[in-house]
mmCIF file of C-alpha atoms in Angstrom:
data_model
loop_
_atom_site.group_PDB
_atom_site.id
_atom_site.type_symbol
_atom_site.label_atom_id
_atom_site.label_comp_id
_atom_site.label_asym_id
_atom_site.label_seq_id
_atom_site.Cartn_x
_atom_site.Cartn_y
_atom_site.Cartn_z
ATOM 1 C CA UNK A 1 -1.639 3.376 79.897
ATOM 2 C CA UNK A 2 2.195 4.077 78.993
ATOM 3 C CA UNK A 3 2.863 3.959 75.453
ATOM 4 C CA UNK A 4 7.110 2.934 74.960
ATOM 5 C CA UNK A 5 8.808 3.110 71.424
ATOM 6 C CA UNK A 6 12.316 1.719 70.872
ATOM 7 C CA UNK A 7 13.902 4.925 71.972
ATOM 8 C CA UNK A 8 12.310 5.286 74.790
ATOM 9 C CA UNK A 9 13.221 1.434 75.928
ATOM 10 C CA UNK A 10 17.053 2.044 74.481
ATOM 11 C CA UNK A 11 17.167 5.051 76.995
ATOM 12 C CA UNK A 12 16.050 3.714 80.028
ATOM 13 C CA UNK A 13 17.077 -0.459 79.677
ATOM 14 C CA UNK A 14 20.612 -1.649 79.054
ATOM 15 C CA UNK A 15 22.052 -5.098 77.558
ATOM 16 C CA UNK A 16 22.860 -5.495 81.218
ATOM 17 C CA UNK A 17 19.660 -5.092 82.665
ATOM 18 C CA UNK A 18 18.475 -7.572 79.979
ATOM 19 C CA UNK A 19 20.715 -10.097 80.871
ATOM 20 C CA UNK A 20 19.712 -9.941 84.272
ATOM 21 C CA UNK A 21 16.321 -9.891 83.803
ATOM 22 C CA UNK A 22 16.251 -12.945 81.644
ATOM 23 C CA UNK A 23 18.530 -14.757 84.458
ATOM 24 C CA UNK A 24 15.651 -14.129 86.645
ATOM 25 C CA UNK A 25 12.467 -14.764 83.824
ATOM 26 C CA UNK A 26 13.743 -18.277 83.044
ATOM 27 C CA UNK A 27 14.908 -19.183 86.780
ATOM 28 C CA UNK A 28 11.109 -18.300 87.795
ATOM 29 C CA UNK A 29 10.311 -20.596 84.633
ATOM 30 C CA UNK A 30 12.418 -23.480 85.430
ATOM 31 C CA UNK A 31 10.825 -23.527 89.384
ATOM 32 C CA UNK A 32 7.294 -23.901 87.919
ATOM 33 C CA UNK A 33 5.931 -20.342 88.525
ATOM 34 C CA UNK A 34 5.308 -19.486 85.059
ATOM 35 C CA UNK A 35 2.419 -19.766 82.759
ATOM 36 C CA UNK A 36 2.598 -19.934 79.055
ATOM 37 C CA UNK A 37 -0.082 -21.334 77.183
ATOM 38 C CA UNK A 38 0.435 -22.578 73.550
ATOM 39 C CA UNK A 39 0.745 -20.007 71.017
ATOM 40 C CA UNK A 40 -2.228 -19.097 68.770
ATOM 41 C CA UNK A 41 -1.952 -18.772 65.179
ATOM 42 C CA UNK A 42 -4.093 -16.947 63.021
ATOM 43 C CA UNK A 43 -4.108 -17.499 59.058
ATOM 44 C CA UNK A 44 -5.204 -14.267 57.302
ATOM 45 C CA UNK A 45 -5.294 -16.121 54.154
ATOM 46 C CA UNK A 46 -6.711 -12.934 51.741
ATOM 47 C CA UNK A 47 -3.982 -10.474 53.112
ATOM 48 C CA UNK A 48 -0.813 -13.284 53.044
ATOM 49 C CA UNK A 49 -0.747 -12.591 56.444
ATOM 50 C CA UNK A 50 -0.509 -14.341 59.712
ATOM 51 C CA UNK A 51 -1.501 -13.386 63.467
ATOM 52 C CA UNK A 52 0.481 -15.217 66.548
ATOM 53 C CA UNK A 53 -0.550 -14.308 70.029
ATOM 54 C CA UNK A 54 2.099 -15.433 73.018
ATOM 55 C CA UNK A 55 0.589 -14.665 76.529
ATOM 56 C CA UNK A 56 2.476 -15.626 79.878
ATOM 57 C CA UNK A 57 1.910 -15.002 82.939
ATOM 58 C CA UNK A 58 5.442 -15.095 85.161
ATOM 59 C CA UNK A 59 4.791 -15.302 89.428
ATOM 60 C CA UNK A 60 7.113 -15.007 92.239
ATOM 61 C CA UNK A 61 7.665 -11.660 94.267
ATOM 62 C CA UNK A 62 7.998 -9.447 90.833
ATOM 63 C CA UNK A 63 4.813 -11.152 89.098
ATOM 64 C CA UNK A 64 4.282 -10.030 85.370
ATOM 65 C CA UNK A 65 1.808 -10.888 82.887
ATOM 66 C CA UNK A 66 0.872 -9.754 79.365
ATOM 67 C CA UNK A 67 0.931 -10.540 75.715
ATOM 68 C CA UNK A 68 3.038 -10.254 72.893
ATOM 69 C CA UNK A 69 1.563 -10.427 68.991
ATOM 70 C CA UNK A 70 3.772 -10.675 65.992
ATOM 71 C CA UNK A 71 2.053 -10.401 62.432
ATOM 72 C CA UNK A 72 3.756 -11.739 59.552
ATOM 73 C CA UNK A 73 3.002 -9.836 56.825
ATOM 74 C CA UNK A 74 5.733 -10.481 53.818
ATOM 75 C CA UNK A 75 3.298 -8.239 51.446
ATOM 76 C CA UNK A 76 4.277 -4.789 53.903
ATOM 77 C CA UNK A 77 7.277 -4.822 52.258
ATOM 78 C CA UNK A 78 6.439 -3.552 48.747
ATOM 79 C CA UNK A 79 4.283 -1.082 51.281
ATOM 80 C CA UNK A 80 7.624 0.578 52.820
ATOM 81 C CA UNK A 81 5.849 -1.171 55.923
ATOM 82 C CA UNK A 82 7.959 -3.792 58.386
ATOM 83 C CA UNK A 83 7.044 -7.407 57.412
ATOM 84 C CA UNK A 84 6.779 -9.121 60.719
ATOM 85 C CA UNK A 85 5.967 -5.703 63.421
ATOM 86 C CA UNK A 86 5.610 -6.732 66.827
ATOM 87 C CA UNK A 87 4.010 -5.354 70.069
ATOM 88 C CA UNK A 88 4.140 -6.648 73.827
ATOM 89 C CA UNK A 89 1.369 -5.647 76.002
ATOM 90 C CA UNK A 90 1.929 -5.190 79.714
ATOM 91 C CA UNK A 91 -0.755 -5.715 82.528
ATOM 92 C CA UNK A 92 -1.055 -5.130 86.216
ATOM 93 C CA UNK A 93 -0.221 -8.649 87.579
ATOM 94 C CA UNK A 94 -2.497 -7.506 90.863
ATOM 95 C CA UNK A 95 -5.280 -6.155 88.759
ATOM 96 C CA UNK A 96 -5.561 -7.417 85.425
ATOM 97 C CA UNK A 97 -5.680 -3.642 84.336
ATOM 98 C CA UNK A 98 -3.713 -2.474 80.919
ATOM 99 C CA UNK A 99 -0.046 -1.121 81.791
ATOM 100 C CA UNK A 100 1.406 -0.598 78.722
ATOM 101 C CA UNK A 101 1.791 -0.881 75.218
ATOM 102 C CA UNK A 102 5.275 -1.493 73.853
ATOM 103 C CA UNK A 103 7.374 -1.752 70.605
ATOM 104 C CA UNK A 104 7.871 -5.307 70.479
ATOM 105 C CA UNK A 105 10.588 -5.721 67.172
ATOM 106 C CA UNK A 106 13.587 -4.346 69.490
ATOM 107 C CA UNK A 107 12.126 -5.762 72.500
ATOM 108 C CA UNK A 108 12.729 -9.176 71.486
ATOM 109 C CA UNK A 109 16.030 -8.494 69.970
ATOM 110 C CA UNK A 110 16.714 -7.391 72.998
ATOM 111 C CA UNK A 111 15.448 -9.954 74.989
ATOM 112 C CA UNK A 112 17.164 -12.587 72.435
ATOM 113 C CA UNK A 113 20.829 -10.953 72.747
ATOM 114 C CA UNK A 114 20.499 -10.912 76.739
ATOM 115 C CA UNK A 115 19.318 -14.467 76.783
ATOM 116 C CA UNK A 116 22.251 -15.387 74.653
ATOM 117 C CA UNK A 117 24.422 -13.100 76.646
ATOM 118 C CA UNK A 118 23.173 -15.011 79.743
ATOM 119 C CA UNK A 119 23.939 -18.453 78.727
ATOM 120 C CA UNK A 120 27.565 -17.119 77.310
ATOM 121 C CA UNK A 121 28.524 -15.387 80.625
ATOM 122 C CA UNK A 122 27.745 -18.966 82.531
ATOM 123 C CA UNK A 123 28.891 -21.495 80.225
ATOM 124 C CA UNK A 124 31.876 -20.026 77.838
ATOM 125 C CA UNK A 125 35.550 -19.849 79.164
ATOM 126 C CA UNK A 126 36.514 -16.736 81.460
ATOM 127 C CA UNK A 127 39.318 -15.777 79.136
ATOM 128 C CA UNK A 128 37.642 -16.071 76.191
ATOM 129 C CA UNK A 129 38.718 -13.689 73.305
ATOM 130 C CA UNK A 130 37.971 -14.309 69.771
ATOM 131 C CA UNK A 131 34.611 -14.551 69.041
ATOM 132 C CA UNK A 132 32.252 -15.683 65.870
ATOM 133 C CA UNK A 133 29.137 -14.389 64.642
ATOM 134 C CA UNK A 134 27.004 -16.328 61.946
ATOM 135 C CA UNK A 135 24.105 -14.260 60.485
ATOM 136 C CA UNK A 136 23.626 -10.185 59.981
ATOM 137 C CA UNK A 137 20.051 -10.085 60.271
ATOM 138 C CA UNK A 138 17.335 -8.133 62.513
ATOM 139 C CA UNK A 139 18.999 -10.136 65.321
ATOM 140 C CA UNK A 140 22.315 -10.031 64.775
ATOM 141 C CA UNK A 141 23.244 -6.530 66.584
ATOM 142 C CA UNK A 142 21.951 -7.528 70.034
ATOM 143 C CA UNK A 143 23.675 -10.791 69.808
ATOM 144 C CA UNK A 144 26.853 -9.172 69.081
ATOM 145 C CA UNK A 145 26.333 -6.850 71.699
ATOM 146 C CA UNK A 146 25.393 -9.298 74.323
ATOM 147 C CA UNK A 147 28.971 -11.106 73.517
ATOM 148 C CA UNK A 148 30.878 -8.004 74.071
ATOM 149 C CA UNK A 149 28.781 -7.368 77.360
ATOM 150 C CA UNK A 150 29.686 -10.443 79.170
ATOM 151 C CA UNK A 151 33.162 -11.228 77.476
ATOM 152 C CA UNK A 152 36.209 -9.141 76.995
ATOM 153 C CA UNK A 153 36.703 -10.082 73.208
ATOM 154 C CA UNK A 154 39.687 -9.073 71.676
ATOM 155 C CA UNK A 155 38.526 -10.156 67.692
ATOM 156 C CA UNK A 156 35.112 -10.361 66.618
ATOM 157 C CA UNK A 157 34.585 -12.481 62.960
ATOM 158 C CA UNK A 158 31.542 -12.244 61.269
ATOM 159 C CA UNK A 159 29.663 -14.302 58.527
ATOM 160 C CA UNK A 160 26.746 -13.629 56.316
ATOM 161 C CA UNK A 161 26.103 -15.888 53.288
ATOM 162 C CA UNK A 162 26.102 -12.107 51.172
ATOM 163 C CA UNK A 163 29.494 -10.848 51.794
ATOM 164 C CA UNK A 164 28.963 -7.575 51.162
ATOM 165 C CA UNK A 165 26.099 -7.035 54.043
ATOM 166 C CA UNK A 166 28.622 -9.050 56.550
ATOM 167 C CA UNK A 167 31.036 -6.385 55.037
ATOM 168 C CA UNK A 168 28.736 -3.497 55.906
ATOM 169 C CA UNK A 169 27.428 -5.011 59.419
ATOM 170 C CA UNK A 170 31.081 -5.348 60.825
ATOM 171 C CA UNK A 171 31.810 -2.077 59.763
ATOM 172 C CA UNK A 172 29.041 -0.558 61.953
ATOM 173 C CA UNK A 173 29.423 -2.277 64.453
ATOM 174 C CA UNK A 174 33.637 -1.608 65.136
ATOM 175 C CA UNK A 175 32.705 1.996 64.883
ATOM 176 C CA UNK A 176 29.711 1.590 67.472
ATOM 177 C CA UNK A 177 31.684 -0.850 69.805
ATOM 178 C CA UNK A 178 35.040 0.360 69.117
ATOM 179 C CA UNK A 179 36.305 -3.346 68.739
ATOM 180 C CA UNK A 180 38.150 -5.702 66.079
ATOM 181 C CA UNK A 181 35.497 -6.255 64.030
ATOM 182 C CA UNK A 182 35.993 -7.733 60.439
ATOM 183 C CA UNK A 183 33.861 -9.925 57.935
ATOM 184 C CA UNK A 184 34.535 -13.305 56.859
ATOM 185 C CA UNK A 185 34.508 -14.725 53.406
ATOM 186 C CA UNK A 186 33.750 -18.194 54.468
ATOM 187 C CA UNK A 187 31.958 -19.766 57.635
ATOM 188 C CA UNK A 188 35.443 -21.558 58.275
ATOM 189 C CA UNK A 189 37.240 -18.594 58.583
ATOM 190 C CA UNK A 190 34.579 -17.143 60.662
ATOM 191 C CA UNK A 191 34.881 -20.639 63.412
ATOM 192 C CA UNK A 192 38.231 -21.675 63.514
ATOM 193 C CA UNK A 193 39.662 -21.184 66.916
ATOM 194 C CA UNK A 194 37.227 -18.738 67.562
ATOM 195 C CA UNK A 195 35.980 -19.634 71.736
ATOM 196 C CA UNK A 196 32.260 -18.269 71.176
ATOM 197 C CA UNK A 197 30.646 -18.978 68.492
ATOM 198 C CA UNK A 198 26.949 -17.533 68.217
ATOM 199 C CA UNK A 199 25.051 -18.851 64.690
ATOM 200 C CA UNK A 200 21.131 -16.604 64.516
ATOM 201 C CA UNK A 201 19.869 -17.829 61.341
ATOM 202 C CA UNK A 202 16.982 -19.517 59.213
ATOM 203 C CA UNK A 203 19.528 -22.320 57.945
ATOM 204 C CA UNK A 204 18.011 -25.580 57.154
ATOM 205 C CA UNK A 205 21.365 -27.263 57.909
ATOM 206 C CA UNK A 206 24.273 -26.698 59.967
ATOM 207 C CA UNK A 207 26.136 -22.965 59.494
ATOM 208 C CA UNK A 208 29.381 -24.471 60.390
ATOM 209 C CA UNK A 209 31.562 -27.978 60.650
ATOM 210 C CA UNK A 210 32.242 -29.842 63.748
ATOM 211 C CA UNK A 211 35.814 -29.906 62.600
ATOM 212 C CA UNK A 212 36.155 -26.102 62.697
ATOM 213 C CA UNK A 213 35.031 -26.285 66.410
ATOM 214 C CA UNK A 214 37.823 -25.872 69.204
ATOM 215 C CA UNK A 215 38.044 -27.900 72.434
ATOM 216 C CA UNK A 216 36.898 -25.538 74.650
ATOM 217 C CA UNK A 217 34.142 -23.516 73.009
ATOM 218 C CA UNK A 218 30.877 -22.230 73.233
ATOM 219 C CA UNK A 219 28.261 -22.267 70.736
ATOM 220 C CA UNK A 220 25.103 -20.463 71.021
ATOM 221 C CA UNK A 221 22.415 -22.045 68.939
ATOM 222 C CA UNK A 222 19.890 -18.821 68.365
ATOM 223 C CA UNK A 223 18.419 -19.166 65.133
ATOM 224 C CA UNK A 224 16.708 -22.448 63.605
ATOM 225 C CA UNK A 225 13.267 -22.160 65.311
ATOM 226 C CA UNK A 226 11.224 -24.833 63.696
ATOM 227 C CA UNK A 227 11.713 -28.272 62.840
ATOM 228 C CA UNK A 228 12.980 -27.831 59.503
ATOM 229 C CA UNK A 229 15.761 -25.376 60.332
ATOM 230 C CA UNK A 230 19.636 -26.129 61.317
ATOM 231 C CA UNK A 231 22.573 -24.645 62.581
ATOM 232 C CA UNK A 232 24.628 -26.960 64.997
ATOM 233 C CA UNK A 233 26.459 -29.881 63.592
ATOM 234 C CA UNK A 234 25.142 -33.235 65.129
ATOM 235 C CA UNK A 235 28.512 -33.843 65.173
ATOM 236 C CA UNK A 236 28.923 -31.016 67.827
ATOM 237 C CA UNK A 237 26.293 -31.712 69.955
ATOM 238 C CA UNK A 238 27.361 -35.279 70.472
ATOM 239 C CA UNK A 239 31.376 -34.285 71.213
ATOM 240 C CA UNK A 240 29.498 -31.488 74.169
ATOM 241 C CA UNK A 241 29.845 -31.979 77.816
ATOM 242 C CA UNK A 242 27.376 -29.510 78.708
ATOM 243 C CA UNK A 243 24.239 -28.838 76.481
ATOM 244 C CA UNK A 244 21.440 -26.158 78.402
ATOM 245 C CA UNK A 245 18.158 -25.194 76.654
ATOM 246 C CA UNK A 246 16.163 -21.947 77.594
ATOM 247 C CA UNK A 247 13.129 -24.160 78.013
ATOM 248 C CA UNK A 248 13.263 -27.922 77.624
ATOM 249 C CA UNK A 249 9.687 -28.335 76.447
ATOM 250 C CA UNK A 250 9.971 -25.398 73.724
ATOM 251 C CA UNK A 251 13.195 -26.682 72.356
ATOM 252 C CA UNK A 252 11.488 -30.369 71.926
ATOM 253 C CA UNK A 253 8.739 -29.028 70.480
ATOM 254 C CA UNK A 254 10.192 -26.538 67.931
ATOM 255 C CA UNK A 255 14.559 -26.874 67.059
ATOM 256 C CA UNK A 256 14.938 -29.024 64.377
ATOM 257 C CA UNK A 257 18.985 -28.807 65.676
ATOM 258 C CA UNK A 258 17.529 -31.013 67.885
ATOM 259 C CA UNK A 259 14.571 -32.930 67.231
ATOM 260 C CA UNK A 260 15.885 -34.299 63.699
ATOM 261 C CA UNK A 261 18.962 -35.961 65.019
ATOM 262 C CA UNK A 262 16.687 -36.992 67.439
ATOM 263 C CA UNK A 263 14.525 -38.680 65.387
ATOM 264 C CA UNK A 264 17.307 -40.361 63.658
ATOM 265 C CA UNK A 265 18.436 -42.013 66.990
ATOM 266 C CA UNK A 266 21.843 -40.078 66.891
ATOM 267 C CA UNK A 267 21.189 -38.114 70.060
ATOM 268 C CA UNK A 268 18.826 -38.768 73.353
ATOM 269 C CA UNK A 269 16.844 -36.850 75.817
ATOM 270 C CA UNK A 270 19.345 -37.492 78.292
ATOM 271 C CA UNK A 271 22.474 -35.745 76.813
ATOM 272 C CA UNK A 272 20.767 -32.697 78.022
ATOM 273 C CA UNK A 273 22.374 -31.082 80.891
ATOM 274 C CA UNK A 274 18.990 -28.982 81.649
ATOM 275 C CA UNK A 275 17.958 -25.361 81.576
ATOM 276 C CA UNK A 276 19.158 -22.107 82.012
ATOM 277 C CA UNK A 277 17.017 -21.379 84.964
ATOM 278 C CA UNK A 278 18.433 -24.504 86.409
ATOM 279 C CA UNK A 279 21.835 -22.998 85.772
ATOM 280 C CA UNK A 280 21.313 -19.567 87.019
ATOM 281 C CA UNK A 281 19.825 -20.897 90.507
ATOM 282 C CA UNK A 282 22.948 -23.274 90.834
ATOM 283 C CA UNK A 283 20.428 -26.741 90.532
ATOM 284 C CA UNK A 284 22.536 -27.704 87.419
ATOM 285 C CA UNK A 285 26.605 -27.451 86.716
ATOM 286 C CA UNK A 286 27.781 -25.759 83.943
ATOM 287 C CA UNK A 287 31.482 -25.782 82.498
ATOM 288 C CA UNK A 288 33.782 -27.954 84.302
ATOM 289 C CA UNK A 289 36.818 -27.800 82.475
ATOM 290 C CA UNK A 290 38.303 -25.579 79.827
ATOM 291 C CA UNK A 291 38.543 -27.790 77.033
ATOM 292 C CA UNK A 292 34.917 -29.072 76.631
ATOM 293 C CA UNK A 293 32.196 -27.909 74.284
ATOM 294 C CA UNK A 294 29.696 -26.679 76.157
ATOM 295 C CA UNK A 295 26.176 -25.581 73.997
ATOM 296 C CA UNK A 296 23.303 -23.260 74.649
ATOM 297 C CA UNK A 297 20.304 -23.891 72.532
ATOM 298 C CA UNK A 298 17.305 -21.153 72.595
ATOM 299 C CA UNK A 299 13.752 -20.638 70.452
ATOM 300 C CA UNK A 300 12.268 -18.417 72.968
ATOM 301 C CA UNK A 301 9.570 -18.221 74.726
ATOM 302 C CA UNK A 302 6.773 -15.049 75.953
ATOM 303 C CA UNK A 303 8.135 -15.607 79.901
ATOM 304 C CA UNK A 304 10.510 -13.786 78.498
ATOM 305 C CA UNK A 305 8.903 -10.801 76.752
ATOM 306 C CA UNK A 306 6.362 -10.957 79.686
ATOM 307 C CA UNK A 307 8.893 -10.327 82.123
ATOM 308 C CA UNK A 308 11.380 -7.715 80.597
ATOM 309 C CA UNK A 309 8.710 -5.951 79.236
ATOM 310 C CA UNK A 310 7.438 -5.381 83.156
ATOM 311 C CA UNK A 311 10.932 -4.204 84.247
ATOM 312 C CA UNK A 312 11.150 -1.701 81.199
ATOM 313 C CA UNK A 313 7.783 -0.910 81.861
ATOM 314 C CA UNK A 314 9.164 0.132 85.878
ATOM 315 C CA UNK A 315 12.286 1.514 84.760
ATOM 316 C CA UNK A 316 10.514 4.063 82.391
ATOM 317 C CA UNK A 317 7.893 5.460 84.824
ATOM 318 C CA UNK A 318 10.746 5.689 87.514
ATOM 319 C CA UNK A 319 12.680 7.954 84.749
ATOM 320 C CA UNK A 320 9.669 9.868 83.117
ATOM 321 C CA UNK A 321 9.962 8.079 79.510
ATOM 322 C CA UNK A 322 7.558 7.388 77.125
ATOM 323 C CA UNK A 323 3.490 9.007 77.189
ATOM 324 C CA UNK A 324 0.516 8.010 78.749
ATOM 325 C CA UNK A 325 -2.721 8.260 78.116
ATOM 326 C CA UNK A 326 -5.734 8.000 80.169
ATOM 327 C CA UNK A 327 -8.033 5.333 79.230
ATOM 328 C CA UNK A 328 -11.041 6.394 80.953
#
């Protein structure tokens, strides 16, 4: 068994080897080789805590399968402890045996900025260069990083509804990146003429105005996971020409972007263009001219953890990182 902690997945597994991985996770996905069962919940009521378990199983010629768990936990806090820690578990698609046990918090940040960084590289213009970041949280470094990866952006705006942490975040991140980085005091500031605009938050309504948004942009919808949460503008997603989900049935099921305007009757099923997988194998167009919206819309999904997971999992043995252990 291989034991791999965020160092050990930073040194061997770039954004770019994200990015493609994910292109190839969700294409798999979209052709019907996948298998993702719903997600089990557990309630520890007498701890405040709560147990989710997300196992897939991805085929094709590089066939993965595992499990990822994520506690939430909000108590760890006052304990110096993380509040939601999460671990992917790797196993022998041939054999069913245990591969690997793997820090799953930067795994999925990882996994989240390459999908994002996917979707951007297909669907925003070629000469994009100003770019807009909503959000400075857990996810938020990733994201940024999977926008400089794929686009060469000359201005980088970022908003955080606390100032001062938008403040610090840009600041780390020109020095890391070496790019025009600079905080934004409001959200319009932040969107206005910007050409990709990336929003990863818990909003429970829209993080930006349909009037701040360009003809021509690219908004990547990241954050909002459940029903209840927001961050596109109805607005927007009606004036798109191109809208692609990472998985049509887990968007549906769990973006209240896009199941409350739904619900309202101010959008339909069929305004969807389709998925990414669709898009990466070619079955599906993406931009088509360089003045429409075009919108990518992800809550995620364990193909996804499943399948990186297995290529970090390769890349480290090939390189020598990380420890095993012999279970037997």
């Amino acid at each position: 068994m291989l034991i791999l902690k965020k160092d050990d997945i930073k040194k061997c597994f770039t954004m770019r080897d994200a990015i493609e991985a994910d292109k190839e996770a969700l294409e798999i996905y979209s052709e019907g080789k996948a298998k993702v069962p719903l997600r089990t919940n557990i309630d520890i009521d007498e701890k405040n805590g709560q147990n989710l378990y997300m196992p897939a199983y991805v085929g094709g010629n590089q066939a993965a399968a595992g499990l990822k768990i994520v506690s939430v936990y909000p108590d760890n806090i006052s304990k110096g402890l993380p509040s939601v820690p999460a671990t992917v578990i790797t196993l022998d698609a041939d054999t069913g045996e245990l591969g690997a046990v793997i820090e799953g918090t930067y795994l999925t940040q990882l996994r989240t900025g390459a999908v994002q960084g996917a979707a951007t590289e297909l669907l925003a213009r070629k000469d994009a260069k100003v770019g807009a970041l909503i959000g400075t949280g857990g996810q938020a470094a990733t994201q940024l990083e999977a926008m400089i990866e794929v686009r060469d952006l000359e201005e980088i705006r970022i908003f955080d509804i606390d100032f001062s942490r938008a403040k610090k975040f840009a600041e780390l991140m020109a020095d890391k990146f070496n790019k025009n980085i600079y905080p934004c005091q409001t959200a319009k500031e932040c969107v206005e003429n910007a050409d990709i605009i990336t929003t990863v938050t818990t909003s429970k309504r829209a993080t930006f105005n349909d009037e701040w948004v360009k003809p021509g942009a690219h908004i990547n919808g990241i954050g909002a996971y459940t029903p209840e949460m927001c961050e596109i503008p109805c607005e927007t997603i009606k004036r798109a020409k191109t809208i692609v989900f990472d998985t049509l049935d887990g968007v549906w099921q769990e973006a209240g972007d896009f199941i409350q305007p739904l619900n309202k009757g101010e959008i339909s099923k069929d305004m969807i263009t389709g998925e990414l997988g669709q898009l990466v194998a070619g079955k599906i167009k993406g931009r088509t001219s360089d003045d429409e919206i075009t919108i990518f819309k992800t809550v995620g999904t364990a193909v996804l953890d499943v399948y990186i997971a297995d290529k970090i999992v390769k890349k480290a043995q090939a390189n020598g990182y990380g420890h095993e252990f012999e279970l037997n």
